[in-house]
GROMACS .gro file of C-alpha atoms in nm:
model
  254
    1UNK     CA    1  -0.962   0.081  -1.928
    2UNK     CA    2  -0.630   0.064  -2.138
    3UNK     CA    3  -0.646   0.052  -2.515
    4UNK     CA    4  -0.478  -0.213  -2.725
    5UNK     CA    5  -0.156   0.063  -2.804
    6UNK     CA    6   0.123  -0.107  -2.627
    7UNK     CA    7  -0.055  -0.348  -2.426
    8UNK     CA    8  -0.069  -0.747  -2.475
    9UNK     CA    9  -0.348  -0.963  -2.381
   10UNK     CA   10  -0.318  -1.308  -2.195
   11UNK     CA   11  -0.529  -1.600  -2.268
   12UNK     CA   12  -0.723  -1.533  -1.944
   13UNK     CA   13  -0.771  -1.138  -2.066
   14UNK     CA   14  -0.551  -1.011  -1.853
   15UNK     CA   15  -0.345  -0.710  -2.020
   16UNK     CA   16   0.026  -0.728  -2.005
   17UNK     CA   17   0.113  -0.348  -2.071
   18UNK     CA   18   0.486  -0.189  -2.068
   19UNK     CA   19   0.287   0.172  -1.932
   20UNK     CA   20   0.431   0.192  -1.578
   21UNK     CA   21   0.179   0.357  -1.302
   22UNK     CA   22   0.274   0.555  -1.049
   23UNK     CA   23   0.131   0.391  -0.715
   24UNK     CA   24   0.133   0.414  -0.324
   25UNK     CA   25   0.089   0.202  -0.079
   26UNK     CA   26   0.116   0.232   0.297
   27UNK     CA   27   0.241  -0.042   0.555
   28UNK     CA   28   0.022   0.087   0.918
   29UNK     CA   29   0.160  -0.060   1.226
   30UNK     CA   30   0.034  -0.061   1.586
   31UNK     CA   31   0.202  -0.174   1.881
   32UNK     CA   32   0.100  -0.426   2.097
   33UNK     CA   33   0.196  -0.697   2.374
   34UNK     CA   34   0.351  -0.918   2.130
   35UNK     CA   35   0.509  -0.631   1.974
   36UNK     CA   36   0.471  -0.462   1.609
   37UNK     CA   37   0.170  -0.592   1.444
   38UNK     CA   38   0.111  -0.469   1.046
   39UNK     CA   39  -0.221  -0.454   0.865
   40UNK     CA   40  -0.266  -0.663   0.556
   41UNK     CA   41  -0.511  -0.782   0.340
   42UNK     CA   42  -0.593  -1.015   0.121
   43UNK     CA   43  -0.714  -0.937  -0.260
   44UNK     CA   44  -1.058  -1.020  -0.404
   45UNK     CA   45  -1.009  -1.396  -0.517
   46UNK     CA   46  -1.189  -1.258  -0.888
   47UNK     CA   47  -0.931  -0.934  -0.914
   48UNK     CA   48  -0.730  -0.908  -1.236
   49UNK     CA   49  -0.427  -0.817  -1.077
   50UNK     CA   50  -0.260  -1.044  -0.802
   51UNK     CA   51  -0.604  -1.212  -0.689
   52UNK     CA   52  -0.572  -1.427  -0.350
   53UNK     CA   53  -0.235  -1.219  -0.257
   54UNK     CA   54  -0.197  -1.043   0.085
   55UNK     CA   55  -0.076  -0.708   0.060
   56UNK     CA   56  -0.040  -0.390   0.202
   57UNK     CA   57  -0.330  -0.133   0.121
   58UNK     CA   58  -0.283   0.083  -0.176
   59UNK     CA   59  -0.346   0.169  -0.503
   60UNK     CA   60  -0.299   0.369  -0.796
   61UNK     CA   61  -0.153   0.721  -0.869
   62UNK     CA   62  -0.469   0.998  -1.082
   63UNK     CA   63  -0.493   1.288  -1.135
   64UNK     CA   64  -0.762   1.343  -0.865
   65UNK     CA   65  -0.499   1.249  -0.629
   66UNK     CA   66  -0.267   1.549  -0.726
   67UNK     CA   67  -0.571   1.785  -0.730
   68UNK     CA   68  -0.647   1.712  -0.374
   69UNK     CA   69  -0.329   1.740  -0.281
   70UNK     CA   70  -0.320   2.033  -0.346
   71UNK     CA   71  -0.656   2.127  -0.139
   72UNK     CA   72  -0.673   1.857   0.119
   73UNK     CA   73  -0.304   1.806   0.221
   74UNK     CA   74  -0.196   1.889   0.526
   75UNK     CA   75   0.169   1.839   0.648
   76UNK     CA   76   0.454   1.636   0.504
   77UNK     CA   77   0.520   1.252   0.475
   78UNK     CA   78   0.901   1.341   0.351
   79UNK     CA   79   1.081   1.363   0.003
   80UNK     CA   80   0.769   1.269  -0.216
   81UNK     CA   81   0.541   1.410  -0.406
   82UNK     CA   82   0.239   1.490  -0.209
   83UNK     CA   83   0.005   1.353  -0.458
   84UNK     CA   84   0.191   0.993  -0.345
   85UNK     CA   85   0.060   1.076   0.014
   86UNK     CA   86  -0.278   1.191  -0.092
   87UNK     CA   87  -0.317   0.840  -0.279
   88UNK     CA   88  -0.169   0.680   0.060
   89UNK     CA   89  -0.424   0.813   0.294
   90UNK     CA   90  -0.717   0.756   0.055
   91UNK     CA   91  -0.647   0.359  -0.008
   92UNK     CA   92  -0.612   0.328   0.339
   93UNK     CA   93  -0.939   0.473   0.397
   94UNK     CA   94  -1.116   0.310   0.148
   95UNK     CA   95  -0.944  -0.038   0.170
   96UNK     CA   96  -0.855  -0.012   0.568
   97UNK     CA   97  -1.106   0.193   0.696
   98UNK     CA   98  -0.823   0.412   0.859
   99UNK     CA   99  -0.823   0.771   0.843
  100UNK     CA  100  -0.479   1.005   0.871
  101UNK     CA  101  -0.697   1.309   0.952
  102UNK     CA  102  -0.572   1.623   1.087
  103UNK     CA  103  -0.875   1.608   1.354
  104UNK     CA  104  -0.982   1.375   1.551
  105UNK     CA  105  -1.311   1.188   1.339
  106UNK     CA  106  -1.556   0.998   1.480
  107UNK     CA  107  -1.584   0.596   1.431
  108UNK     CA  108  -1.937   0.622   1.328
  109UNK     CA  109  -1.857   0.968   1.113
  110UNK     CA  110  -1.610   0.750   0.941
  111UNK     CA  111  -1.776   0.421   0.868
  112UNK     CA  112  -2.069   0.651   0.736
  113UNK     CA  113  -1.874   0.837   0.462
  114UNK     CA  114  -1.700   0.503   0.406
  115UNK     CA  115  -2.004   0.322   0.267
  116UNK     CA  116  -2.105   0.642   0.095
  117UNK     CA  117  -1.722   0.603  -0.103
  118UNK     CA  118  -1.780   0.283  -0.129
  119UNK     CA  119  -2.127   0.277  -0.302
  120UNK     CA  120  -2.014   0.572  -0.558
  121UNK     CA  121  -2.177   0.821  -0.369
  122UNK     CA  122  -1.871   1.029  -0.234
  123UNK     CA  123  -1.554   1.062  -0.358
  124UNK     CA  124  -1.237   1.068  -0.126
  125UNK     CA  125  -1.213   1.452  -0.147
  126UNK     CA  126  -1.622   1.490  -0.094
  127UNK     CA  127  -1.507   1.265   0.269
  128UNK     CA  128  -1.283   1.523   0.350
  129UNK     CA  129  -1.504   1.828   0.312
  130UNK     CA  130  -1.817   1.602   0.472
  131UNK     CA  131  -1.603   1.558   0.768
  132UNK     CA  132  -1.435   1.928   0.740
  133UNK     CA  133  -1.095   1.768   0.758
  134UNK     CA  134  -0.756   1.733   0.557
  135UNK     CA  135  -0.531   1.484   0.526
  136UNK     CA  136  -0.235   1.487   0.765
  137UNK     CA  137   0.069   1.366   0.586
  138UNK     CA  138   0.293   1.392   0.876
  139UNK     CA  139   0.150   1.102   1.016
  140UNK     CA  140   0.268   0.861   0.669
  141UNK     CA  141   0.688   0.881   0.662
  142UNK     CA  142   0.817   0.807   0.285
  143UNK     CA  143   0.981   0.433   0.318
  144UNK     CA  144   1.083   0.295  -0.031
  145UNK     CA  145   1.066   0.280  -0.394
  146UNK     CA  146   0.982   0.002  -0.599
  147UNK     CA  147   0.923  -0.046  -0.966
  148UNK     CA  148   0.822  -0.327  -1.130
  149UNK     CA  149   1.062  -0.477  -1.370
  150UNK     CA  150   0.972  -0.531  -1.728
  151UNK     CA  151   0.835  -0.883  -1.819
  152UNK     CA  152   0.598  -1.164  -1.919
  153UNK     CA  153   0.574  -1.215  -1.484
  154UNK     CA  154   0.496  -0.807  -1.481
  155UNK     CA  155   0.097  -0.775  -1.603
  156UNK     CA  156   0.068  -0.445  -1.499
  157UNK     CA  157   0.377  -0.219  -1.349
  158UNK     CA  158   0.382   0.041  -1.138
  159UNK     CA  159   0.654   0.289  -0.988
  160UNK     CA  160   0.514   0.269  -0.608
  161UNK     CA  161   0.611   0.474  -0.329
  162UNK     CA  162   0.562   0.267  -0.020
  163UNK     CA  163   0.506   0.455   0.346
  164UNK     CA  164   0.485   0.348   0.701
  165UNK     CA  165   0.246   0.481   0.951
  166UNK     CA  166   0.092   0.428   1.311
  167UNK     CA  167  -0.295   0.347   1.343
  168UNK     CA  168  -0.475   0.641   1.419
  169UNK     CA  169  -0.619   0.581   1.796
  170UNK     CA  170  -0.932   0.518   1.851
  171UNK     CA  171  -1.022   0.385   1.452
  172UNK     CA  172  -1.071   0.021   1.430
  173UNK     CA  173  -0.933  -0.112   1.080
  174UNK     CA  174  -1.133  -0.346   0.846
  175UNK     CA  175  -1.092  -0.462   0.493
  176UNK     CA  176  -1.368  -0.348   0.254
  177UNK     CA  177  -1.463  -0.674   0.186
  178UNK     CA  178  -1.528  -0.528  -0.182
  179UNK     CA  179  -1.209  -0.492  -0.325
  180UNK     CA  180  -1.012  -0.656  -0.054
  181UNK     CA  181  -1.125  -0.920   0.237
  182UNK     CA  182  -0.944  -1.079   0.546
  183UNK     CA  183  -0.758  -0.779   0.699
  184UNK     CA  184  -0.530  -0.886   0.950
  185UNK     CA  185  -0.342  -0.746   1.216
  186UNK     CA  186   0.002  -0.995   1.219
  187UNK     CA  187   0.339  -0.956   1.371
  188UNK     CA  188   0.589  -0.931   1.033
  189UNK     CA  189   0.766  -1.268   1.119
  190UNK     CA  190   0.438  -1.422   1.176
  191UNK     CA  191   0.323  -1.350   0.827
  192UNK     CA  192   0.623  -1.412   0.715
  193UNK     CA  193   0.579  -1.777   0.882
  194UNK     CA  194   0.235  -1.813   0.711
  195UNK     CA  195   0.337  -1.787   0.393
  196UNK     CA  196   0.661  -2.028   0.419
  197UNK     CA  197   0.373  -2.289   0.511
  198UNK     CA  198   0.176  -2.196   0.183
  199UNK     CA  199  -0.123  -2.000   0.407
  200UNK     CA  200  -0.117  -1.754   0.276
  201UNK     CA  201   0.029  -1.568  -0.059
  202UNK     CA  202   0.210  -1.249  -0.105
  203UNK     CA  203   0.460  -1.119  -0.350
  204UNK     CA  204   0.781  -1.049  -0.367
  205UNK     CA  205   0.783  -0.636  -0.253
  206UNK     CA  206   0.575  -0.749   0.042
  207UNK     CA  207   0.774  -1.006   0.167
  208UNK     CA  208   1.098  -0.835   0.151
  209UNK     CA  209   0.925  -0.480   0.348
  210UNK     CA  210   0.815  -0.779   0.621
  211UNK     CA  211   1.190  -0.882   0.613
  212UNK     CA  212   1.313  -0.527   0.633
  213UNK     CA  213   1.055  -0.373   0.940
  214UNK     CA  214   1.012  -0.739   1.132
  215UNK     CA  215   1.348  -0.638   1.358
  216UNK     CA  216   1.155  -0.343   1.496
  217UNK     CA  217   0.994  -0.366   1.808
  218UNK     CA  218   0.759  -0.111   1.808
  219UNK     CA  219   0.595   0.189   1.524
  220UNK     CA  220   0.808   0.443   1.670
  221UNK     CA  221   1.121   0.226   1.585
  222UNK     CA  222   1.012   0.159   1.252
  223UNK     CA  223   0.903   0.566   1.181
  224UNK     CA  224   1.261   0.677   1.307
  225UNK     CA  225   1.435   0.390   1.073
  226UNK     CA  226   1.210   0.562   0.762
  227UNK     CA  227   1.346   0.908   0.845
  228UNK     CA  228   1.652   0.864   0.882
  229UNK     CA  229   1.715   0.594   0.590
  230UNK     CA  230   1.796   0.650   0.227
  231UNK     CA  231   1.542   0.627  -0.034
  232UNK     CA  232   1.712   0.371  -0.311
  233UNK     CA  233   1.509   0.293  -0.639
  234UNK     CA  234   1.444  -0.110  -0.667
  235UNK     CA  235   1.324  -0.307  -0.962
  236UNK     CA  236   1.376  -0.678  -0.873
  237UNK     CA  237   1.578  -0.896  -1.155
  238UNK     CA  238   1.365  -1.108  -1.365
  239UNK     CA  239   1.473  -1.489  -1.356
  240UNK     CA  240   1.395  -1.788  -1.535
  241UNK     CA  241   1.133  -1.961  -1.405
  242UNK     CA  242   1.009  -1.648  -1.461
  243UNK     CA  243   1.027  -1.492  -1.097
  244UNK     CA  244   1.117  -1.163  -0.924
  245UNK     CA  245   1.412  -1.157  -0.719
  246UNK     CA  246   1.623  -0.877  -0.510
  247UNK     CA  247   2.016  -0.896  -0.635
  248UNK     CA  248   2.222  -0.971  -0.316
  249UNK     CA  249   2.364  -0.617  -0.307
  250UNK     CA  250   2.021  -0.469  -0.236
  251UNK     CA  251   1.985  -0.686   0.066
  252UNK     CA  252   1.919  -0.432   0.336
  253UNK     CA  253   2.078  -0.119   0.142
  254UNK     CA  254   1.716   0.024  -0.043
   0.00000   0.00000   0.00000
């Protein structure tokens, strides 16, 4: 809950705040006949914050997150701070239903501790002692930065570390139908498609990390792009209208 200190309120309630959150979300790919296929979903039609978009899972940045890090972190996902990864592999879980564990867990083990999260009973750290795992963070790679610019488009803002990852095997992804419904597995151009037809809506940092992986052909493509790329900060201009966009130069360089 934010306080009034530095934060406007919309006629709909909705606080407009200048505090900027760190935040990590994860883009998970699997490979299939047609090629690389990404998970999204789509937010809770009632949510505060970017209801009816599709995104990729993720979430926000506490101080949980850095605690559990430092307990329940195996491995390394690249130049980040691990509490970024840690946040990674637990909105996945909850939102996704996907797992980076550094042991092979059980579908039914999962979906189990999953409803326990999910109905207050478990934290993400109580899920990893439950299951006797850790995260393993060498199975996320470190893709981007984005932060969101400063205003009246920007509600909330956040300074979000995005990361790319392969499906575990043998884990079947769903949306938590809580927070977020409608995961789908799509092929980046084809959601890219979708939302040129007005199916489906998305934002501007989603779009343009379908426009940057969609080339790929497979997860392993798009992992070896991450590590070998260079990690450029982006905050997208603010233009009348208002709307976010990327300034030409940015075009393929973040």
């Amino acid at each position: 809950m934010h306080g009034r200190q530095g934060t406007r309120w919309e006629p709909g309630g909705v606080p407009v705040t200048a505090e900027i959150r760190d935040a990590a979300t994860v883009i998970v790919g699997r490979d299939t006949s047609e090629g690389l296929q990404v998970f999204l979903v789509r937010r809770h039609a009632g949510a505060a914050f970017l209801p009816d978009r599709y995104v990729f899972p993720g979430g926000r940045v506490d101080a949980v997150a850095r605690d559990e890090a430092a307990r329940r972190l195996r491995g390394s996902a690249g130049e980040v701070d691990p509490a970024f990864a840690m946040t990674a592999a637990r909105e996945t879980f909850e939102e996704a239903g996907l797992l980076f564990a550094d042991r092979v867990v059980h579908g039914a083990e999962l979906a189990d501790a999953r409803r326990a999260m999910h109905a207050g009973q478990l934290t993400f750290g109580d899920v990893l002692e439950q299951l006797g795992t850790s995260v393993d963070a060498s199975q996320l790679r470190y893709f981007s930065r984005w932060i969101t610019p400063k205003g009246e488009l920007a509600t909330r803002r956040f300074d979000a570390r995005f990361f790319v990852a392969r499906a575990p095997q043998n884990q079947v992804a769903e949306a938590d139908a809580t927070e977020v419904h409608d995961g789908r597995w799509m092929r980046p151009a084809d959601a890219l498609a979708a939302h040129e037809r007005g199916e489906i809506e998305m934002i501007l940092p989603t779009i343009k990390h379908l426009e940057r992986i969609a080339p790929y052909a497979g997860v392993d493509d798009v992992l070896d792009f991450a590590r070998g790329k260079t990690i450029v900060t982006v905050t997208p201009e603010v233009q009348p209208g208002p709307r976010f966009v990327l300034l030409p130069e940015l075009e393929n360089a973040w």
